[in-house]
Coordinates of C-alpha atoms and ligand atoms in Angstrom, one line a residue:
M1 CA 167.3 58.8 105.9
G2 CA 170.5 60.6 106.9
K3 CA 169.9 64.7 107.7
I4 CA 172.0 65.8 104.8
K5 CA 169.8 63.2 102.4
R6 CA 166.5 64.6 103.7
K7 CA 168.0 68.3 103.1
I8 CA 168.6 67.8 99.6
I9 CA 165.7 65.8 98.7
G10 CA 163.5 68.8 99.9
I11 CA 165.4 71.7 98.4
R12 CA 165.4 69.8 94.8
K13 CA 161.8 69.6 95.2
L14 CA 161.8 73.0 96.2
I15 CA 163.5 73.8 93.3
N16 CA 161.6 72.0 90.6
Y17 CA 158.7 73.2 92.0
W18 CA 160.0 76.8 91.6
N19 CA 161.5 76.1 87.8
Y20 CA 157.9 75.2 87.2
L21 CA 156.3 77.9 88.0
Y22 CA 159.6 80.0 86.2
Y23 CA 159.6 78.1 83.1
V24 CA 156.1 76.6 82.2
K25 CA 153.8 78.9 84.4
N26 CA 155.5 82.2 83.6
K27 CA 155.0 83.4 87.0
P28 CA 157.8 83.3 89.5
I29 CA 156.9 83.5 93.0
V30 CA 160.7 84.0 94.3
S31 CA 163.6 86.5 93.4
D32 CA 166.6 85.5 91.3
Y33 CA 168.4 86.0 94.4
E34 CA 166.3 83.6 96.5
Y35 CA 166.7 81.1 93.5
D36 CA 170.7 81.5 93.4
Q37 CA 171.0 81.0 97.5
A38 CA 169.0 77.8 97.1
I39 CA 170.7 76.1 94.1
K40 CA 174.1 77.0 96.0
E41 CA 172.8 75.9 99.2
L42 CA 171.8 72.3 97.6
I43 CA 175.2 72.3 95.7
L44 CA 177.0 72.9 99.0
L45 CA 174.9 69.7 100.3
E46 CA 175.5 67.0 97.1
N47 CA 179.5 68.1 97.8
L48 CA 178.8 66.4 101.3
R49 CA 177.2 63.4 99.2
P50 CA 178.6 63.5 96.3
D51 CA 176.8 59.9 96.2
L52 CA 173.3 61.6 95.9
I53 CA 174.3 63.4 92.6
T54 CA 172.4 62.1 89.9
S55 CA 171.1 63.7 86.5
E56 CA 168.4 64.3 87.6
S57 CA 169.2 67.3 90.2
P58 CA 168.4 70.5 89.7
T59 CA 172.3 71.5 89.9
Q60 CA 172.6 69.4 86.4
K61 CA 169.6 69.9 84.6
I62 CA 166.2 71.8 84.8
N63 CA 163.5 69.4 84.8
V64 CA 160.1 70.8 84.0
N65 CA 156.8 69.5 83.2
I66 CA 155.6 71.3 79.8
K67 CA 152.3 69.9 79.5
N68 CA 150.8 73.1 80.2
F69 CA 151.9 74.6 76.7
H70 CA 148.6 75.3 74.1
N71 CA 150.9 75.0 72.0
S72 CA 154.5 74.2 71.9
I73 CA 157.8 73.9 69.4
H74 CA 160.9 71.9 69.7
H75 CA 163.8 74.1 69.9
I76 CA 166.1 74.0 67.2
S77 CA 169.2 73.3 69.5
P78 CA 168.3 73.5 73.1
M79 CA 168.2 77.3 74.8
L80 CA 171.0 77.1 77.7
S81 CA 171.4 79.1 80.7
F82 CA 175.1 79.9 81.6
N83 CA 176.5 80.0 85.7
S84 CA 176.0 83.1 87.8
I85 CA 179.9 84.8 89.1
Y86 CA 179.8 87.5 91.9
N87 CA 183.3 89.5 92.0
Y88 CA 186.4 90.1 90.5
S89 CA 187.9 86.6 91.8
D90 CA 185.4 84.7 90.2
L91 CA 185.8 86.8 86.3
I92 CA 189.8 86.0 87.0
N93 CA 189.1 82.1 87.9
F94 CA 186.9 82.2 84.4
D95 CA 189.4 84.0 82.9
N96 CA 192.7 81.5 84.1
K97 CA 190.4 78.5 83.4
I98 CA 189.5 79.5 79.6
R99 CA 193.2 80.6 79.5
N100 CA 194.2 77.3 81.0
I101 CA 192.1 75.0 79.1
F102 CA 193.7 76.8 75.3
K103 CA 196.8 77.4 76.6
I104 CA 196.9 81.5 75.1
N105 CA 197.5 84.4 77.1
R106 CA 194.6 86.5 76.3
V107 CA 191.0 85.4 75.0
V108 CA 188.5 88.0 74.0
Y109 CA 185.2 88.8 75.4
C110 CA 182.3 90.0 74.0
C111 CA 180.7 92.0 77.8
E112 CA 176.5 92.5 77.1
P113 CA 174.0 94.1 79.6
K114 CA 172.2 91.0 81.2
I115 CA 168.8 92.0 80.0
D116 CA 165.9 91.2 82.7
G117 CA 163.0 90.1 80.8
V118 CA 161.7 86.7 79.3
A119 CA 164.0 84.7 76.3
V120 CA 162.5 84.0 73.1
S121 CA 163.6 82.4 70.2
I122 CA 162.5 83.3 66.9
L123 CA 162.9 81.8 63.1
Y124 CA 162.8 83.6 59.9
K125 CA 162.5 81.4 56.7
N126 CA 163.4 83.1 53.3
G127 CA 163.3 87.2 55.8
K128 CA 160.1 86.1 57.0
L129 CA 159.2 85.8 60.8
K130 CA 157.8 82.4 60.7
Y131 CA 157.6 81.9 64.5
A132 CA 158.2 82.8 67.3
V133 CA 158.2 80.9 71.0
T134 CA 159.3 80.8 74.7
R135 CA 162.3 78.8 76.6
G136 CA 160.1 76.3 78.1
N137 CA 162.3 73.5 79.7
G138 CA 164.9 74.5 77.3
Y139 CA 164.3 71.9 74.1
I140 CA 160.5 72.9 74.1
G141 CA 159.2 76.2 74.3
E142 CA 155.3 77.2 73.6
N143 CA 154.6 79.3 70.6
I144 CA 153.8 82.9 71.0
T145 CA 154.2 84.3 67.4
N146 CA 150.2 86.0 67.8
N147 CA 152.2 88.6 70.3
I148 CA 155.5 88.5 69.2
V149 CA 154.9 89.7 65.7
T150 CA 153.1 92.7 67.9
I151 CA 156.3 94.5 69.4
S152 CA 157.1 97.3 67.1
S153 CA 160.8 96.6 66.8
I154 CA 160.5 93.3 65.7
P155 CA 161.2 93.0 61.9
L156 CA 158.3 90.9 60.5
S157 CA 160.4 90.3 57.4
I158 CA 163.9 91.0 56.9
K159 CA 165.1 93.0 53.7
N160 CA 168.7 94.2 52.9
N161 CA 169.9 95.4 49.4
I162 CA 173.7 95.0 50.8
T163 CA 174.0 91.6 51.9
K164 CA 172.5 88.1 51.3
I165 CA 169.5 87.3 53.5
P166 CA 169.8 83.7 55.0
S167 CA 166.8 81.6 54.0
L168 CA 166.6 80.0 58.0
L169 CA 167.7 82.3 60.5
E170 CA 166.8 81.6 64.2
I171 CA 167.1 84.7 66.8
R172 CA 167.2 84.6 70.6
G173 CA 167.0 87.3 72.6
E174 CA 165.7 89.0 75.4
V175 CA 161.5 90.5 75.5
F176 CA 161.7 93.3 77.8
L177 CA 159.7 95.9 79.6
I178 CA 160.6 99.1 78.4
R179 CA 161.0 101.1 81.2
N180 CA 160.4 104.8 81.6
N181 CA 162.1 107.0 83.7
K182 CA 159.7 106.4 86.6
S183 CA 158.5 102.7 86.9
N184 CA 161.3 100.4 88.1
L185 CA 158.9 96.6 88.5
L186 CA 160.0 95.1 90.8
N187 CA 159.1 91.4 88.9
E188 CA 160.1 92.3 85.8
R189 CA 159.8 88.6 84.1
N190 CA 156.4 88.5 85.7
N191 CA 154.5 91.6 83.5
V192 CA 156.5 90.4 80.9
A193 CA 155.6 86.7 80.6
G194 CA 152.2 87.9 81.7
A195 CA 151.9 90.5 78.5
L196 CA 153.6 88.1 76.2
R197 CA 150.7 84.9 77.1
K198 CA 147.6 86.9 76.9
S199 CA 145.7 86.0 73.8
N200 CA 145.5 89.8 72.5
L201 CA 147.8 92.4 73.1
D202 CA 146.1 95.5 73.3
I203 CA 148.3 98.5 72.2
S204 CA 149.1 100.0 75.2
G205 CA 150.8 96.6 75.7
K206 CA 152.6 97.0 72.8
K207 CA 154.1 100.0 73.2
L208 CA 155.1 98.5 76.9
L209 CA 157.4 95.6 75.1
G210 CA 160.2 96.1 73.7
F211 CA 164.0 93.4 72.1
Y212 CA 167.0 92.7 72.4
C213 CA 168.7 89.7 70.3
Y214 CA 171.9 88.0 72.1
S215 CA 172.6 85.7 69.4
A216 CA 172.0 83.9 66.4
N217 CA 171.9 80.7 64.1
I218 CA 172.1 81.2 60.3
L219 CA 170.6 77.4 59.9
S220 CA 171.0 77.7 56.0
K221 CA 174.5 78.7 56.3
E222 CA 174.6 80.7 53.6
L223 CA 176.8 83.5 55.9
F224 CA 179.6 82.5 58.2
F225 CA 180.7 84.6 61.0
D226 CA 184.5 83.4 63.5
Y227 CA 182.7 85.9 65.8
H228 CA 180.3 86.3 68.7
Y229 CA 180.3 90.7 67.9
N230 CA 180.5 90.6 64.5
L231 CA 177.6 88.1 63.4
L232 CA 175.7 90.9 66.2
Q233 CA 176.8 93.6 64.4
H234 CA 175.4 91.9 60.5
L235 CA 172.4 91.5 62.4
K236 CA 172.0 95.6 62.8
L237 CA 171.9 95.7 58.7
Y238 CA 168.7 93.3 59.1
N239 CA 167.6 96.1 61.2
I240 CA 166.9 93.3 64.3
P241 CA 167.6 95.0 67.4
I242 CA 170.8 95.1 68.8
N243 CA 171.9 96.7 72.7
K244 CA 174.3 99.6 72.1
Y245 CA 176.5 98.8 74.8
I246 CA 177.8 95.7 73.9
S247 CA 181.6 95.6 73.5
C248 CA 185.2 93.1 73.6
F249 CA 187.9 93.1 76.1
T250 CA 190.9 91.1 76.4
D251 CA 191.6 92.5 79.8
T252 CA 189.5 91.2 83.1
K253 CA 190.2 94.7 84.0
D254 CA 188.6 96.2 81.5
I255 CA 185.7 93.7 82.5
I256 CA 185.4 95.5 85.5
K257 CA 185.4 98.5 83.8
Y258 CA 182.6 98.0 82.0
Y259 CA 181.0 96.1 84.8
N260 CA 181.2 99.4 87.2
N261 CA 180.5 101.5 84.3
M262 CA 176.7 99.5 83.3
Y263 CA 175.9 99.5 87.5
K264 CA 176.5 103.3 87.7
K265 CA 173.9 103.7 84.5
K266 CA 171.9 100.6 85.4
S267 CA 168.8 103.5 86.5
L268 CA 169.5 105.2 83.0
L269 CA 168.6 102.3 80.8
N270 CA 164.9 101.9 79.3
F271 CA 165.5 98.5 80.3
N272 CA 166.0 96.5 83.9
T273 CA 169.5 94.9 83.8
D274 CA 170.7 92.8 86.5
G275 CA 174.3 92.6 85.6
I276 CA 176.5 91.8 82.6
V277 CA 177.0 88.6 80.1
V278 CA 180.4 87.9 79.7
K279 CA 181.0 85.4 76.6
I280 CA 183.8 84.2 74.7
N281 CA 184.0 85.8 71.2
S282 CA 185.2 83.2 69.1
F283 CA 182.8 80.7 68.0
A284 CA 185.4 77.9 67.5
M285 CA 186.6 77.7 71.3
Q286 CA 182.8 78.4 72.1
K287 CA 182.0 75.1 70.4
K288 CA 185.7 73.6 71.8
L289 CA 184.0 73.9 75.4
G290 CA 180.3 72.6 74.7
V291 CA 177.7 72.6 77.7
T292 CA 176.3 70.7 80.1
N293 CA 172.8 69.4 80.2
K294 CA 172.0 73.0 81.9
V295 CA 174.5 75.2 80.8
H296 CA 176.8 77.0 78.4
K297 CA 180.6 76.7 79.3
W298 CA 181.7 79.7 77.4
A299 CA 179.7 82.4 79.2
V300 CA 179.0 83.7 82.5
A301 CA 176.4 86.0 83.6
Y302 CA 178.2 88.8 86.0
K303 CA 175.7 89.4 88.7
F304 CA 175.4 93.1 90.1
P305 CA 175.1 93.3 93.5
S306 CA 171.7 92.1 94.7
H307 CA 169.5 94.7 97.1
E308 CA 168.5 91.9 99.0
K309 CA 170.2 89.3 101.3
I310 CA 169.5 86.6 103.8
T311 CA 169.5 86.6 107.7
T312 CA 167.8 85.7 110.8
I313 CA 165.9 87.2 113.8
K314 CA 167.7 86.7 116.6
D315 CA 165.5 88.9 118.8
V316 CA 162.1 91.1 118.1
I317 CA 162.3 94.5 120.4
Y318 CA 159.9 97.6 121.3
Q319 CA 160.3 101.1 120.5
V320 CA 157.8 103.6 122.5
G321 CA 157.5 106.6 120.5
R322 CA 156.5 110.1 121.7
T323 CA 153.3 109.6 120.9
G324 CA 152.6 106.1 122.5
V325 CA 152.7 103.6 119.4
I326 CA 155.0 100.8 120.3
T327 CA 157.0 100.2 117.3
P328 CA 158.3 96.0 116.8
V329 CA 161.8 96.4 115.9
A330 CA 163.7 93.1 114.5
K331 CA 166.9 92.5 115.7
L332 CA 169.1 90.6 112.7
D333 CA 172.0 88.9 112.6
M334 CA 174.6 92.0 111.1
I335 CA 174.2 91.4 106.7
N336 CA 175.6 94.2 104.6
I337 CA 173.4 95.4 101.7
A338 CA 175.3 98.0 99.1
G339 CA 177.8 99.1 101.5
A340 CA 175.4 99.6 104.4
N341 CA 175.7 97.1 107.8
I342 CA 172.5 96.5 108.9
T343 CA 171.4 95.0 112.5
S344 CA 167.7 95.7 112.9
T345 CA 165.0 96.9 110.8
S346 CA 160.9 98.0 112.1
L347 CA 158.8 95.9 111.3
H348 CA 156.4 98.4 111.5
N349 CA 153.4 97.1 113.3
F350 CA 152.0 93.9 114.4
N351 CA 149.7 93.6 111.5
E352 CA 153.1 93.7 109.0
I353 CA 154.2 90.9 111.7
K354 CA 151.5 88.7 110.6
K355 CA 150.7 89.7 107.2
L356 CA 155.0 88.3 106.8
N357 CA 154.2 85.7 109.1
I358 CA 157.5 86.6 111.2
M359 CA 158.6 84.3 113.9
I360 CA 162.2 85.2 116.5
N361 CA 164.5 83.0 114.7
D362 CA 163.3 83.2 111.3
T363 CA 165.0 83.0 108.1
V364 CA 163.9 86.1 106.4
I365 CA 165.4 87.9 103.1
V366 CA 166.0 91.4 104.1
S367 CA 165.9 94.4 101.0
R368 CA 167.1 97.8 100.9
I369 CA 167.2 99.3 97.8
G370 CA 168.8 102.8 97.3
D371 CA 169.0 104.7 100.6
V372 CA 166.0 103.4 101.3
I373 CA 165.2 101.8 105.1
P374 CA 166.2 98.2 105.0
K375 CA 162.7 95.8 104.6
I376 CA 162.0 92.7 105.7
I377 CA 160.4 91.4 102.6
K378 CA 159.6 87.7 103.0
V379 CA 160.1 84.7 105.8
L380 CA 161.9 81.7 104.1
L381 CA 159.3 79.0 105.4
Y382 CA 160.6 76.3 104.3
K383 CA 163.8 76.9 106.3
R384 CA 161.4 77.4 109.8
N385 CA 162.3 74.9 112.7
S386 CA 161.4 74.0 116.1
N387 CA 163.7 77.0 117.4
A388 CA 160.4 79.4 116.3
I389 CA 159.1 81.7 119.2
R390 CA 155.4 83.8 118.3
I391 CA 156.2 87.1 118.8
K392 CA 154.1 88.5 121.2
I393 CA 151.9 91.6 121.5
P394 CA 152.7 93.3 123.8
S395 CA 150.1 93.6 127.0
K396 CA 152.4 96.3 128.8
C397 CA 153.8 99.1 127.5
P398 CA 157.9 97.1 128.0
V399 CA 159.1 100.7 129.3
C400 CA 156.7 101.6 131.9
S401 CA 154.3 98.8 132.3
S402 CA 150.8 100.6 131.8
A403 CA 148.2 98.4 129.5
T404 CA 148.4 98.6 125.9
K405 CA 145.5 99.3 123.3
Y406 CA 144.8 99.4 119.8
S407 CA 144.7 102.9 118.1
F408 CA 144.9 104.5 114.5
G409 CA 141.9 102.5 113.7
K410 CA 143.1 99.1 115.3
T411 CA 146.4 99.4 113.0
K412 CA 149.0 100.9 115.6
L413 CA 149.3 99.5 119.3
I414 CA 149.7 102.1 121.7
C415 CA 151.6 102.6 125.2
T416 CA 148.6 104.2 127.4
G417 CA 151.1 105.9 129.8
K418 CA 151.5 109.0 128.4
L419 CA 154.1 111.6 130.0
N420 CA 154.2 108.9 132.5
C421 CA 156.0 106.3 130.1
S422 CA 159.0 108.1 130.4
A423 CA 159.6 106.5 126.6
Q424 CA 156.9 108.8 125.3
F425 CA 158.2 111.7 127.7
I426 CA 162.0 110.7 126.0
E427 CA 160.6 111.8 122.8
L428 CA 158.9 114.8 123.6
V429 CA 162.0 116.3 125.1
K430 CA 163.9 115.7 121.7
H431 CA 160.6 116.7 119.6
F432 CA 160.6 120.2 122.1
V433 CA 164.7 121.3 121.4
S434 CA 164.4 120.0 118.0
K435 CA 165.4 122.9 115.0
D436 CA 161.7 123.3 113.9
A437 CA 160.9 123.7 117.5
V438 CA 162.3 125.5 120.1
N439 CA 165.9 124.7 118.9
I440 CA 168.5 123.8 122.1
P441 CA 171.0 121.8 119.8
G442 CA 173.3 121.1 123.0
L443 CA 170.5 119.0 124.9
G444 CA 171.5 115.7 122.8
N445 CA 169.5 112.7 122.5
K446 CA 171.8 111.0 124.7
L447 CA 171.8 113.8 127.7
I448 CA 167.8 113.7 127.3
S449 CA 167.7 110.5 128.2
K450 CA 170.0 110.6 131.2
L451 CA 168.9 114.0 132.3
V452 CA 165.3 112.2 132.1
S453 CA 166.6 108.5 133.6
N454 CA 168.6 110.7 136.6
N455 CA 165.3 112.5 137.1
I456 CA 167.0 115.8 136.6
I457 CA 163.6 116.6 134.3
S458 CA 160.5 115.2 134.6
N459 CA 158.5 118.1 132.3
L460 CA 159.1 120.2 129.8
I461 CA 159.7 123.4 132.4
D462 CA 162.4 121.8 133.9
I463 CA 164.7 122.2 131.1
F464 CA 164.4 126.2 132.1
Y465 CA 165.3 126.0 135.4
L466 CA 168.8 123.7 134.7
Q467 CA 171.5 124.4 136.1
E468 CA 175.6 124.1 135.7
I469 CA 175.8 121.6 138.8
D470 CA 173.4 119.9 137.4
L471 CA 174.6 119.1 133.6
I472 CA 177.7 117.8 135.4
K473 CA 176.7 115.4 137.5
I474 CA 176.1 113.8 133.9
N475 CA 179.4 111.7 132.5
G476 CA 180.9 113.3 129.5
I477 CA 179.4 117.0 130.7
N478 CA 182.3 118.6 131.8
H479 CA 182.0 122.6 132.9
K480 CA 183.0 124.2 129.5
L481 CA 180.0 122.3 127.8
A482 CA 177.7 122.7 130.7
K483 CA 178.2 126.7 130.5
K484 CA 177.7 126.5 126.9
I485 CA 174.5 124.5 126.9
I486 CA 173.4 126.8 129.3
Y487 CA 173.3 129.6 127.4
E488 CA 172.0 127.9 124.4
I489 CA 168.6 127.1 126.6
K490 CA 168.6 130.6 127.6
Q491 CA 169.0 132.3 124.1
S492 CA 166.6 130.3 122.8
K493 CA 164.0 131.9 125.1
K494 CA 164.3 134.8 123.4
N495 CA 162.4 135.2 120.4
I496 CA 160.4 131.8 119.2
N497 CA 158.2 132.2 116.3
L498 CA 154.6 131.1 117.2
P499 CA 154.5 128.2 114.5
N500 CA 157.4 127.2 116.4
F501 CA 156.3 126.9 119.7
I502 CA 152.6 125.3 118.6
Y503 CA 155.0 122.9 116.7
S504 CA 157.0 122.0 120.3
L505 CA 154.2 120.9 122.1
G506 CA 154.3 117.9 120.1
I507 CA 150.2 117.5 119.3
N508 CA 149.8 114.7 117.4
G509 CA 149.5 115.3 113.5
V510 CA 150.4 118.9 114.0
G511 CA 153.7 119.0 112.1
I512 CA 155.7 122.4 110.9
V513 CA 153.3 123.3 108.1
T514 CA 149.9 122.5 110.7
S515 CA 151.8 124.7 112.8
I516 CA 152.1 127.4 110.4
L517 CA 148.5 128.0 109.5
L518 CA 147.2 127.5 113.0
S519 CA 149.4 131.1 113.9
K520 CA 148.5 132.8 110.8
F521 CA 144.3 131.9 112.0
Y522 CA 145.1 132.5 115.8
K523 CA 148.0 135.1 116.4
N524 CA 148.4 134.0 119.6
I525 CA 148.5 130.7 121.8
N526 CA 146.0 131.7 124.2
S527 CA 143.3 131.9 121.5
L528 CA 144.8 128.5 120.0
A529 CA 144.3 127.0 123.6
V530 CA 141.0 127.9 124.0
S531 CA 139.1 127.4 120.5
D532 CA 136.6 124.9 119.5
I533 CA 136.7 121.7 117.3
K534 CA 133.9 123.4 114.8
T535 CA 136.4 127.0 114.4
L536 CA 139.7 124.6 114.3
T537 CA 137.8 122.6 111.3
Q538 CA 137.0 126.0 109.7
I539 CA 140.9 127.2 108.8
K540 CA 142.1 125.5 105.3
G541 CA 144.1 122.4 105.4
I542 CA 142.9 121.3 108.9
G543 CA 140.6 117.9 109.3
L544 CA 138.3 116.8 111.9
K545 CA 140.9 114.4 113.8
I546 CA 143.7 116.8 114.1
A547 CA 141.0 119.6 115.1
K548 CA 140.1 116.7 118.1
N549 CA 143.5 116.5 118.5
I550 CA 144.3 120.0 118.8
Y551 CA 141.4 120.4 121.1
D552 CA 141.9 117.4 123.1
F553 CA 145.9 118.6 124.2
F554 CA 144.5 122.0 125.4
Q555 CA 141.5 120.2 127.6
D556 CA 144.1 118.3 129.5
K557 CA 144.8 120.4 132.6
N558 CA 148.6 119.4 132.8
N559 CA 149.3 120.2 129.0
L560 CA 147.4 123.6 130.1
M561 CA 149.0 124.2 133.1
I562 CA 152.3 123.8 131.1
V563 CA 152.0 126.0 128.4
K564 CA 150.8 128.7 130.8
T565 CA 153.7 128.5 132.7
L566 CA 156.5 127.9 129.9
T567 CA 154.7 132.1 128.9
S568 CA 154.8 132.9 132.6
K569 CA 157.4 135.5 133.2
D570 CA 159.2 132.6 135.8
V571 CA 160.1 130.8 132.6
G572 CA 160.1 133.3 130.3
L573 CA 159.4 132.2 126.6
K574 CA 159.1 134.4 124.5
I575 CA 157.0 134.0 121.5
I576 CA 156.7 135.9 118.8
Ligands
IVH1 S1 173.5 85.0 75.8 C1 173.1 81.8 74.1 N1 172.7 86.9 76.3 O1 169.9 85.2 80.4 C2 173.3 82.0 75.2 N2 171.5 85.6 77.2 O2 170.4 82.5 82.3 C3 172.8 81.9 76.5 N3 169.7 87.0 79.2 O3 167.8 83.0 79.8 C4 172.0 83.3 75.6 N4 170.8 88.8 78.7 O4 167.5 85.1 78.3 C5 172.7 85.6 77.0 N5 173.1 89.5 76.9 C6 172.7 88.4 76.9 C7 171.5 88.1 78.1 C8 171.1 87.0 78.1 C9 170.2 88.4 79.1 C10 169.1 86.0 79.6 C11 168.9 85.0 78.5 C12 168.9 83.2 79.4 C13 169.5 84.0 80.6 C14 170.5 83.3 81.0

């Protein structure tokens, strides 16, 4: 079998399985993004082998088995989907295509938020809610009437004095989880579907669910509408919930404005939305365009930029921190998520690598939500091949070759080299000169690395013996700059508050807040240095672990010598 054919068969199997989990079990295991990418890949492969395209391919039809439904109902007309677009030029192409088909200059589009939830169809007979059914495989869905009737915004009967009630009305829409300000559930569909399939929704469950109707069919034909927008407005008279952000436009530029505006508003809305839906407003035109086995041709989903991207791990490097913790960092093929170029991401620790089952050369999904640091959320195992390389847990520090060991309750690997490890020492110097510590802004990260690697600084005391002549040896430092740095170092010695000095020592777990607590209790550095663990733990806010770290720090002769020398006449740090 050819390589392409094998790939096509593999991806179809996978997508069919995902479809089954999504449409039948209501338990998706992949994000929309991962699903869309797989469909895109399958389309590309099928374009290479058009002879293999059959009507059964998931690019043509959603093939799912509905045997699992407790109680199934046939849809009056199939519940189909629509294609997705991702950028302005896709939108222009869609508009051009429609205008060419109809040979007209402008088309009225109805734009709506694409609501992220579960599609349902609800039938009203003589104004009474008769049944509600999920989409299922598009042709047959599951009867969920018992749960739908508990959603307070869905009317059980539609009454109206002004206008006629159709004797048979089908409405379709999305059930969603009502969001409060904080919760932003990652897999909305999972939660909604879970709630809908429960045999009995409790009150807390009911309060969580909302519904917006996005289409309707007056099967009994007492009323007739030419336009989608007008039909939706009419349904409001029956108290059927219609989303308030629905507007019509003819110009694609205005659609973009609407799209950008909805994207900006997204986090403030009480429903989750992953894009907008652009629908042709005229029912006559919709009908002419028609459907495929899978989609309506008269609408597209214009998706918001995803906070997920697929990339590959080129390599894994190890960073050694101030406290010796070795952090594995993945080097990635560059991706751009929401404007940020991403080339690497922390893998946190070796347990995380194990948990996610990550190997070098793997294809992975990286997620970055808002300004949060990007994170690998998943390995696409089905893409793993023979070039995958296991990530080794280093037995030696990659910087100083000292032995490594597990620490911090076996969660973290550390280098045992302490300050003999140049990486740990460089990080300590960075910490020591930082703003909340001794505050020497001229000593930047790059300069510190060079001073350490050229053996100009090998302990904290050396900083205060630096001379202009040492600094100008370093590339990029001229006389003027060297003078400025030496001046800053001198200034830094003048008045250092005790909490800042305690903090500057870089004792494990002792941040600025703990340093303030310690300085209030001990008043000077010498009494802190001779304190025992018991006394330390008597301070409110200091636990046994930190007390032990402090005690151990001052038991170390070298540390004690450094502290004594820094505050001695020779160096002259003035602690106040
Ligand atoms: S119209 C009747 N409008 O998106 C034509 N669908 O992949 C098709 N969806 O499962 C539906 N918001 O449940 C329409 N404003 C909206 C929508 C919307 C969300 C869902 C729908 C369907 C999926 C399409």
